[in-house]
């Protein structure tokens, strides 16, 4: 059974999708069988792994509403060992539709169960919100990774996210843990970046990964070429940092956020 990891932060532009895509690609390079689930209606993880979301006929939306089987919607990427359950424009209306569906918080769980035996890791890219799609991801995840950018207002809204996580643990998924907090877009030359990183470490303590993702132009360019940065420019600082972060994640332990 594969480990299910949700990448979540309701604040947009924090490197959430970039972290999900690149850690998934790094795991695949390590020989792990990886499935990315693009649960964000924007579909950036889908396009970032070279899939044209406009051509997606069966994706995560069709799986959630039980119109198709998850195994029939999974698509291979150009990277060996790396598959994706793509997003499409249909997913934008899923939040509203889910309200009226039976077992609405567990729709994704039922689908993931059917695929988990085929993968070592299932990585879920959540939307930048705390709606029903994110609740579905947290309800079926073993752990959560929280990417946070080293910029002003980084901690804004994080207490709400942590409260949501604790409610999910209490009512839906008692096994959910926090895998770690990833510091992204770090500029070591900027005093503000260093100060904010320190504030985040005070807030989350040992849950913060030691590996920091630097602000790097190659990381920003890679999605426009429909590939992870570790494939676009494997020797750049961003690619090296994501490789180290993934190794740290694989080797590190996980702490329960409910404790």
XYZ file of N, CA, C and O in Angstrom, residues 18 46 66 96 118 120 142 190:
32
model
N 4.771 23.274 -7.271
C 6.168 23.061 -7.640
C 6.821 22.037 -6.723
O 7.567 21.157 -7.172
N -0.793 19.090 -13.631
C -1.058 18.344 -14.870
C -0.193 18.868 -16.012
O 0.518 18.101 -16.678
N -17.589 9.460 -9.396
C -17.777 8.031 -9.680
C -18.333 7.764 -11.067
O -19.093 6.823 -11.291
N -19.042 22.542 -5.428
C -20.484 22.724 -5.284
C -21.199 21.377 -5.384
O -22.096 21.065 -4.591
N -0.603 -0.190 -6.242
C 0.264 -0.104 -7.421
C 1.379 0.931 -7.271
O 2.209 1.073 -8.177
N 4.220 3.301 -4.597
C 4.919 3.503 -3.326
C 4.476 4.801 -2.668
O 4.383 4.887 -1.444
N -1.953 9.946 4.524
C -1.201 9.486 5.692
C -0.516 10.668 6.365
O -0.364 10.698 7.580
N 18.731 38.164 1.557
C 17.730 39.103 2.070
C 17.511 38.887 3.566
O 17.223 37.765 4.006
